[in-house]
Tab-separated table of C-alpha atoms in Angstrom:
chain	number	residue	atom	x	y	z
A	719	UNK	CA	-74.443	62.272	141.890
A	720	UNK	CA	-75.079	65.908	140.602
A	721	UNK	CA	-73.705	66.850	137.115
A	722	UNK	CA	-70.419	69.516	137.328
A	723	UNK	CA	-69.340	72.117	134.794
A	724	UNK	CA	-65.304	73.114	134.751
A	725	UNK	CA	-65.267	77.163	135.659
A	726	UNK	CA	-63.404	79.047	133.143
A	727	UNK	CA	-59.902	79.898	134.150
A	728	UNK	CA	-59.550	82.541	136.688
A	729	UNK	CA	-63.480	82.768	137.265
A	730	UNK	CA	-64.649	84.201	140.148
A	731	UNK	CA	-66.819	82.942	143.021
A	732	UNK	CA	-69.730	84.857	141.890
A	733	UNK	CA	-69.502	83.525	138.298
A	734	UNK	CA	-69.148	80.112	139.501
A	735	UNK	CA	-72.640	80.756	141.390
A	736	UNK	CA	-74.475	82.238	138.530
A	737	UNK	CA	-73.577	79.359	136.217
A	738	UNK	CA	-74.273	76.863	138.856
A	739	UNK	CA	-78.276	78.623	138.996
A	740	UNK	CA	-78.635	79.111	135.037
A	741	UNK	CA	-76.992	75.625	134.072
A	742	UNK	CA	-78.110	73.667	137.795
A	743	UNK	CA	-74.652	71.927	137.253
A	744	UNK	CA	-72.358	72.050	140.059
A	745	UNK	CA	-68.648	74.018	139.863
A	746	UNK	CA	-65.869	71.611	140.457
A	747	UNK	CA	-65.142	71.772	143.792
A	748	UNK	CA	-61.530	72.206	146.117
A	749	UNK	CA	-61.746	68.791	146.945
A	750	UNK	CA	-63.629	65.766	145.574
A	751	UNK	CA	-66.889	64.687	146.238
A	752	UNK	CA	-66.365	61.025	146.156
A	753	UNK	CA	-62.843	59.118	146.405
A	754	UNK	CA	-62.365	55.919	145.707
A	755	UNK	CA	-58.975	54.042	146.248
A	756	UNK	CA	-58.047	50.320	145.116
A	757	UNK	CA	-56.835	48.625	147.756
A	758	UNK	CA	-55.605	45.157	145.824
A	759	UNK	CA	-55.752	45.293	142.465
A	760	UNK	CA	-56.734	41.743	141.979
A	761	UNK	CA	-60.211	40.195	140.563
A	762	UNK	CA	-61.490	36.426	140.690
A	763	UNK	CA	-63.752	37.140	137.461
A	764	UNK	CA	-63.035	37.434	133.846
A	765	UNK	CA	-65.930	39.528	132.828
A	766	UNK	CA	-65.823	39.960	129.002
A	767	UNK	CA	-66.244	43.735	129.214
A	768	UNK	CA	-63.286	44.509	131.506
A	769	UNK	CA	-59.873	44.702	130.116
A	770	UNK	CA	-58.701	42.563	133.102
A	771	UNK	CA	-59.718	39.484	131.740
A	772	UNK	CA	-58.132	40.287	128.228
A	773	UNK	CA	-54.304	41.461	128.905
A	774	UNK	CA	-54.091	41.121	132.991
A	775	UNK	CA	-50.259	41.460	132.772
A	776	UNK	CA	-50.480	44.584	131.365
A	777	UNK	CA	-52.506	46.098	134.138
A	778	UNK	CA	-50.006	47.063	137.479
A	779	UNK	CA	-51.161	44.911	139.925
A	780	UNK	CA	-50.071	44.816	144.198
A	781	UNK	CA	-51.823	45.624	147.634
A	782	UNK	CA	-52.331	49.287	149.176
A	783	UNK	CA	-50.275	49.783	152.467
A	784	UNK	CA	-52.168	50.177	155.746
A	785	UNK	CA	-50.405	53.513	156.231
A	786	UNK	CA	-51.841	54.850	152.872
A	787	UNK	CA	-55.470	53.779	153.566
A	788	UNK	CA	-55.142	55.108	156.814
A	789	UNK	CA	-53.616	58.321	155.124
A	790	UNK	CA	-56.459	58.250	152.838
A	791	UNK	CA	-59.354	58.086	155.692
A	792	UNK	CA	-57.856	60.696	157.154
A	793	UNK	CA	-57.435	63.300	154.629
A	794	UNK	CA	-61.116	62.578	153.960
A	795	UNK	CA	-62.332	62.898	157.265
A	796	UNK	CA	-61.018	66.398	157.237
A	797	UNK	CA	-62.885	67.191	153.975
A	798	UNK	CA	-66.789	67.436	152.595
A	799	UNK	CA	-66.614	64.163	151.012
A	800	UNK	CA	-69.724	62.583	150.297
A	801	UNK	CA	-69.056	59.042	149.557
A	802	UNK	CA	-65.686	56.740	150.321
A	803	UNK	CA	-65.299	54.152	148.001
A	804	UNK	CA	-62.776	51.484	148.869
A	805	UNK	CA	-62.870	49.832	145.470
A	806	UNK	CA	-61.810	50.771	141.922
A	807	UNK	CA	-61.001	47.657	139.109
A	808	UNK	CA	-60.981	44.962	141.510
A	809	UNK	CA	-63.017	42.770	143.429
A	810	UNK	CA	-63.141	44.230	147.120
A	811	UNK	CA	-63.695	41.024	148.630
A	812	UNK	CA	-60.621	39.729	147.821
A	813	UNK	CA	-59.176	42.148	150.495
A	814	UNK	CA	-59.424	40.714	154.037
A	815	UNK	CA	-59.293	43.965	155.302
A	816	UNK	CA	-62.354	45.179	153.604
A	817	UNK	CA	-64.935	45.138	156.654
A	818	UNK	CA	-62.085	47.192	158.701
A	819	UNK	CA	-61.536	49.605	156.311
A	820	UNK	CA	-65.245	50.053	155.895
A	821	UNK	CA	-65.805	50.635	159.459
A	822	UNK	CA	-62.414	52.759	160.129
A	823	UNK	CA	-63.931	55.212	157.372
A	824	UNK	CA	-67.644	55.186	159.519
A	825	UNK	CA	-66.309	55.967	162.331
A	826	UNK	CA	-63.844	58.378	161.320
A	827	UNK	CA	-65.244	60.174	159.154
A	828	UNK	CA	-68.805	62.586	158.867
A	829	UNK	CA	-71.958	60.980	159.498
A	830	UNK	CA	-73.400	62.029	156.098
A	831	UNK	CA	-70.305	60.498	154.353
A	832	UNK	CA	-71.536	57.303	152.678
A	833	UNK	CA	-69.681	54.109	152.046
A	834	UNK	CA	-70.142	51.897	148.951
A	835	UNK	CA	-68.581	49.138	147.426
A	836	UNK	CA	-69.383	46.533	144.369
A	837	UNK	CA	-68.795	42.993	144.366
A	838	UNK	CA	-69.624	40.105	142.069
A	839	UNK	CA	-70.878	38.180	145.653
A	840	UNK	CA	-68.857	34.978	144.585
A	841	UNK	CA	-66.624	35.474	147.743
A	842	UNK	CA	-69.932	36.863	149.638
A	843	UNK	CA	-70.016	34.114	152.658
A	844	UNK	CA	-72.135	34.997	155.759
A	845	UNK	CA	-69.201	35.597	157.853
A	846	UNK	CA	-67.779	38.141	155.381
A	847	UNK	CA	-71.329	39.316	155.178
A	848	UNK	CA	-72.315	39.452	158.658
A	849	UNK	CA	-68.677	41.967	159.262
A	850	UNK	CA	-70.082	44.184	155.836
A	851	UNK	CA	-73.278	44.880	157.703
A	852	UNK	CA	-71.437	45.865	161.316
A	853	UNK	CA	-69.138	47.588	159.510
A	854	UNK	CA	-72.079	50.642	158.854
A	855	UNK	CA	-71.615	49.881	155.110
A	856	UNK	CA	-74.286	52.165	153.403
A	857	UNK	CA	-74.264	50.576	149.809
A	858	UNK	CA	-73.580	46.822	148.884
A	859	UNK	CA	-73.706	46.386	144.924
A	860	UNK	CA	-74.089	43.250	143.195
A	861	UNK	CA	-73.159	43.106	139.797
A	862	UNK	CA	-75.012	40.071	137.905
A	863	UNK	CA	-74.041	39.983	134.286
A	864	UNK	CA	-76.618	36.637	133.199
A	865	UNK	CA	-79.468	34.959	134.185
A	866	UNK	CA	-78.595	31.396	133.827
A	867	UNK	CA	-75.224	29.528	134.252
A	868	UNK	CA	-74.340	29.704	130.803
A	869	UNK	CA	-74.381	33.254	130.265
A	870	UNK	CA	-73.285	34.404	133.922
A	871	UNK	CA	-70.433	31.851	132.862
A	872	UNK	CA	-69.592	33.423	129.512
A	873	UNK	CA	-70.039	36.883	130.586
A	874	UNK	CA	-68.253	36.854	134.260
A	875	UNK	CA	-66.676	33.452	133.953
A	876	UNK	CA	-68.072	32.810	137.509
A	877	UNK	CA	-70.285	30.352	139.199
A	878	UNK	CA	-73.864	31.358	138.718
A	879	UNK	CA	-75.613	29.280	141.767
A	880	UNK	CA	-72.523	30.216	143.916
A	881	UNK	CA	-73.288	33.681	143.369
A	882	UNK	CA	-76.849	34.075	143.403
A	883	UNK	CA	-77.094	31.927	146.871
A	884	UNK	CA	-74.838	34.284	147.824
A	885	UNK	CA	-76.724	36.869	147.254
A	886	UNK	CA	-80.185	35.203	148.397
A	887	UNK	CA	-78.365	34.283	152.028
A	888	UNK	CA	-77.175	38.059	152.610
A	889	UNK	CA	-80.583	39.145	151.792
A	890	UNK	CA	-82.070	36.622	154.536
A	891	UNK	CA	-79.115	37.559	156.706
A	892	UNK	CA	-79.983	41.703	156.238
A	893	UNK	CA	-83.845	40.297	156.803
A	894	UNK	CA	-82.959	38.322	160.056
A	895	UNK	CA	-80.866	41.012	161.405
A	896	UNK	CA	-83.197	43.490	161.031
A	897	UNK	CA	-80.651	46.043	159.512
A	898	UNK	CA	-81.520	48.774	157.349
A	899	UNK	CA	-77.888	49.004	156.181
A	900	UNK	CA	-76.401	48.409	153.741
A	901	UNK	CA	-78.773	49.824	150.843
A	902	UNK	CA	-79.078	46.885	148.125
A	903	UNK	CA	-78.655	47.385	144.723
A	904	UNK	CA	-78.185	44.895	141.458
A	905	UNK	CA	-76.795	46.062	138.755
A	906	UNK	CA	-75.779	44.543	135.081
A	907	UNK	CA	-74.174	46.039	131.956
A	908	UNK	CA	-76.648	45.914	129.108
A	909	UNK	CA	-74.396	43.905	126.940
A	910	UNK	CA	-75.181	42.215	123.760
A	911	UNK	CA	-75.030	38.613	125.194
A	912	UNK	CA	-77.154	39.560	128.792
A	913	UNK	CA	-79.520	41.802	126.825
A	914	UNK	CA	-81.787	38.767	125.538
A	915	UNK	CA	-82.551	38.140	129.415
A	916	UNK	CA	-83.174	41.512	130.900
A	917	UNK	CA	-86.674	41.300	130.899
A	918	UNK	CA	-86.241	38.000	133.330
A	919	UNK	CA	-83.747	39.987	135.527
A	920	UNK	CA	-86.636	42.978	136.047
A	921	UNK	CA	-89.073	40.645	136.456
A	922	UNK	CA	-87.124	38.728	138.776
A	923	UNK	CA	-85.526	41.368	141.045
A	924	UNK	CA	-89.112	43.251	141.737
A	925	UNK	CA	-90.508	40.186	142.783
A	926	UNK	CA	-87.905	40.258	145.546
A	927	UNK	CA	-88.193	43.776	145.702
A	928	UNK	CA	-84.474	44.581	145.420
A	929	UNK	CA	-83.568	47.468	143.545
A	930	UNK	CA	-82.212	46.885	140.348
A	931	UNK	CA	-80.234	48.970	137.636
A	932	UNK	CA	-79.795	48.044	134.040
A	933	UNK	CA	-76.046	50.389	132.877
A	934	UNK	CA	-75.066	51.476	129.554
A	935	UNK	CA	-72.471	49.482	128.003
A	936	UNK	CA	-69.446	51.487	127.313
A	937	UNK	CA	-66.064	50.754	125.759
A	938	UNK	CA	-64.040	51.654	128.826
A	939	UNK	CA	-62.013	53.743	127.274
A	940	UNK	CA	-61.082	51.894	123.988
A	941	UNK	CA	-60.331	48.782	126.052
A	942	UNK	CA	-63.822	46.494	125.200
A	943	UNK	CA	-64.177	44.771	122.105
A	944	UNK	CA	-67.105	46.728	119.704
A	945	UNK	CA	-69.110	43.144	119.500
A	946	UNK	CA	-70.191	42.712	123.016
A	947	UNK	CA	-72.270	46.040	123.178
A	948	UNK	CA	-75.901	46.100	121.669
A	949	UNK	CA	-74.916	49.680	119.995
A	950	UNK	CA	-72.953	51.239	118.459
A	951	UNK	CA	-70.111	53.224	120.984
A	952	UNK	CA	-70.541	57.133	120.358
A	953	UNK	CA	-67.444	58.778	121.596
A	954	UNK	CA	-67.813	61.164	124.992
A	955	UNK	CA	-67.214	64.362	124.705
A	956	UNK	CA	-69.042	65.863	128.077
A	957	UNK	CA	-67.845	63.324	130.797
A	958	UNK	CA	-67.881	65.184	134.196
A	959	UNK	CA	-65.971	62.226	136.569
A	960	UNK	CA	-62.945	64.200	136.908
A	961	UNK	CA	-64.928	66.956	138.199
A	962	UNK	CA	-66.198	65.657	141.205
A	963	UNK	CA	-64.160	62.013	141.534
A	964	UNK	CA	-60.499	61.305	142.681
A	965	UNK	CA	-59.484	57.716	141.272
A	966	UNK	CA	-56.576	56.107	143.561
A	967	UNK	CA	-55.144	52.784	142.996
A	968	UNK	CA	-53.003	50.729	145.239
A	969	UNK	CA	-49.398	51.817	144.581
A	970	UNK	CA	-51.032	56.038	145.567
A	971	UNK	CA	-51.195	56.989	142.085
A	972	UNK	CA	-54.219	59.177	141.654
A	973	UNK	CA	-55.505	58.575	138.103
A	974	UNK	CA	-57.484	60.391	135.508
A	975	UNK	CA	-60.534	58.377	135.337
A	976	UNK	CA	-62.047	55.094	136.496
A	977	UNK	CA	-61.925	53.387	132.923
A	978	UNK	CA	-58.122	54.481	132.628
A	979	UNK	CA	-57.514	50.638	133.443
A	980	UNK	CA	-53.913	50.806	132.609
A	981	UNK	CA	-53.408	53.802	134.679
A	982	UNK	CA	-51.301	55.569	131.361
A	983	UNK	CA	-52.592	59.241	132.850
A	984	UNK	CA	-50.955	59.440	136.397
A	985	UNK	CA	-51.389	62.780	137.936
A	986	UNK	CA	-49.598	62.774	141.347
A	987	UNK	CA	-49.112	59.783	143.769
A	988	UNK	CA	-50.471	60.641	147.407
A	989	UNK	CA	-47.304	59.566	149.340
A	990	UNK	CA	-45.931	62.622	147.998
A	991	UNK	CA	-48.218	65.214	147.733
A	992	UNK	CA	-52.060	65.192	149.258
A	993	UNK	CA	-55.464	64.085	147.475
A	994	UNK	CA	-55.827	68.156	147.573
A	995	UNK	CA	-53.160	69.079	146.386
A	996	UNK	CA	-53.311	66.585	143.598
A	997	UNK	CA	-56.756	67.461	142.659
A	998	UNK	CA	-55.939	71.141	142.424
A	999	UNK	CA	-52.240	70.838	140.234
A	1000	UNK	CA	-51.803	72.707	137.278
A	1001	UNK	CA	-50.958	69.639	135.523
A	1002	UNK	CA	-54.777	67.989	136.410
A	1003	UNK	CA	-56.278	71.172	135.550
A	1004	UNK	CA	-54.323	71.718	132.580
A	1005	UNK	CA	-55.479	68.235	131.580
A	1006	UNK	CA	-59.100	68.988	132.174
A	1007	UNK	CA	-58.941	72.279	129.661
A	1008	UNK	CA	-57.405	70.096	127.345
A	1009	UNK	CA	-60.061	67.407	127.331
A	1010	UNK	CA	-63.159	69.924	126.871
A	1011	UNK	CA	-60.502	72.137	124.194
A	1012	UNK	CA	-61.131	68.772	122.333
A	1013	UNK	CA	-56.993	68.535	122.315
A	1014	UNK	CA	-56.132	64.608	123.354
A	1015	UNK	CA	-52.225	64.801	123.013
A	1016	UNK	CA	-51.715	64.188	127.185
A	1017	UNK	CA	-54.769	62.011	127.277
A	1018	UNK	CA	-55.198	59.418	124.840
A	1019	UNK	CA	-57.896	57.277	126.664
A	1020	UNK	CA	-60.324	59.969	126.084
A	1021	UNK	CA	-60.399	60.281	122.539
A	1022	UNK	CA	-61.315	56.695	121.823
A	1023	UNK	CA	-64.118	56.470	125.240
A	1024	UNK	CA	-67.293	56.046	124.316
């Protein structure tokens, strides 16, 4: 996704254009360019770099109401949204509904509006898969954090040949089909522990030519212990998510930011007020000044993320 600036208060349209040319950063925009809303809170792994496997009971958790989703798919359908993210902290598979919701927003929704979600794949079986892929899903990620069952185990504490033969069947399943959706990607955190084995996981992934993407380890907000990254954490001072993302989990509660894991910055729920009308408060702006003004009094997660 394209890189947004914040427009000074009270900038005009034409000032918001010229910047946009001389900088090629994007203005934040009336409504948000991606949305994505938890629908369970719940997650089957204990992944050493998510705060859900190291104080669970201090996370809210509980299930989104039909209504809201349906709410939520339709606010966006009436909006330039570009992608619809069912998914947030949790493992989407856990939600039965999951294939519905993905196809509701498909066929509601724009043609050019893309769906996405990431899983771990332990839950991945070919029924589940064979509704993802007749859903119109446009991007399936896997997230593989280790290469043999010791790490994967350590790092996710999952089932490493459960989840790879996941994997391997809904890539035969895609072949067999001949579907060109979803888009395939793996993905895994370059943590201390995995890092010894990403030159296997390369290696491995071209062979089957499936796209794969190796992500910065970051502290998610103050939440991840220092030890597991390779390097040092250097605190952010330019993050751009709350220009151009709305984070929703499954009580309505739009939050600040995807690595606010214990949702401490709530800026509106959406049973009362809209995703727009959130998104454009004086309270959410007023927080965004403050973050770039350097002043982290009203949000405390972003002076320790790094």
């Amino acid at each position: 996704m394209a890189e947004y600036f914040m427009p000074k208060r009270g900038a005009g349209f034409l000032n918001k254009i010229y910047t946009w040319l001389k900088t090629g950063k994007r203005f934040r925009p009336s409504f948000p360019r991606a949305v994505e809303f938890q629908t369970l809170s719940t997650c089957n792994a204990k992944c050493l770099f998510c705060p859900h496997s190291q104080s669970p009971e201090r996370i809210p958790h509980g299930r989104m109401e039909d209504g809201m989703i349906d709410a939520i798919i339709d606010e966006c359908s009436r909006h330039l949204v570009g992608r619809i993210s069912p998914y947030l902290t949790n493992e989407p598979l856990l939600d039965k509904r999951m294939p519905d919701i993905l196809a509701a927003i498909r066929k509601r929704c724009r043609p050019f509006v893309k769906t996405k979600i990431n899983t771990n794949a332990s839950l991945l079986t070919e029924t589940v898969g064979r509704r993802l892929i007749d859903s119109g899903l446009s991007q399936l990620w896997f997230s593989v954090n280790g290469y043999s069952p010791e790490t994967y185990r350590a790092s996710m504490g999952l089932d490493f040949k459960v989840s790879m033969a996941n994997i391997d069947a809904f890539l035969a399943l895609k072949k067999k089909l001949g579907r060109r959706r979803p888009g395939i990607k793996v993905t895994t955190l370059n943590t201390s522990l995995i890092r010894p084995e990403l030159p296997y996981a390369r290696e491995y992934w071209a062979k089957r030519g499936v796209a794969f993407s190796v992500h910065h380890m970051d502290n998610r907000a103050g939440s991840v212990p220092a030890n597991i990254a390779p390097t040092a954490f250097t605190p952010k001072r330019n993050c751009d998510l709350f220009l151009k993302q709305a984070y929703i989990v499954e009580n309505g509660d739009m939050i600040l930011c995807c690595h606010d894991w214990r949702q401490t910055v709530v800026l509106g729920n959406i049973a009362r007020s809209s995703i727009k009308e959130i998104w454009n408060s004086p309270s959410f702006l007023d927080r965004i000044y403050e973050y770039y003004a350097g002043d982290f009094r009203n949000i405390a997660i972003c002076r320790a993320c790094g």
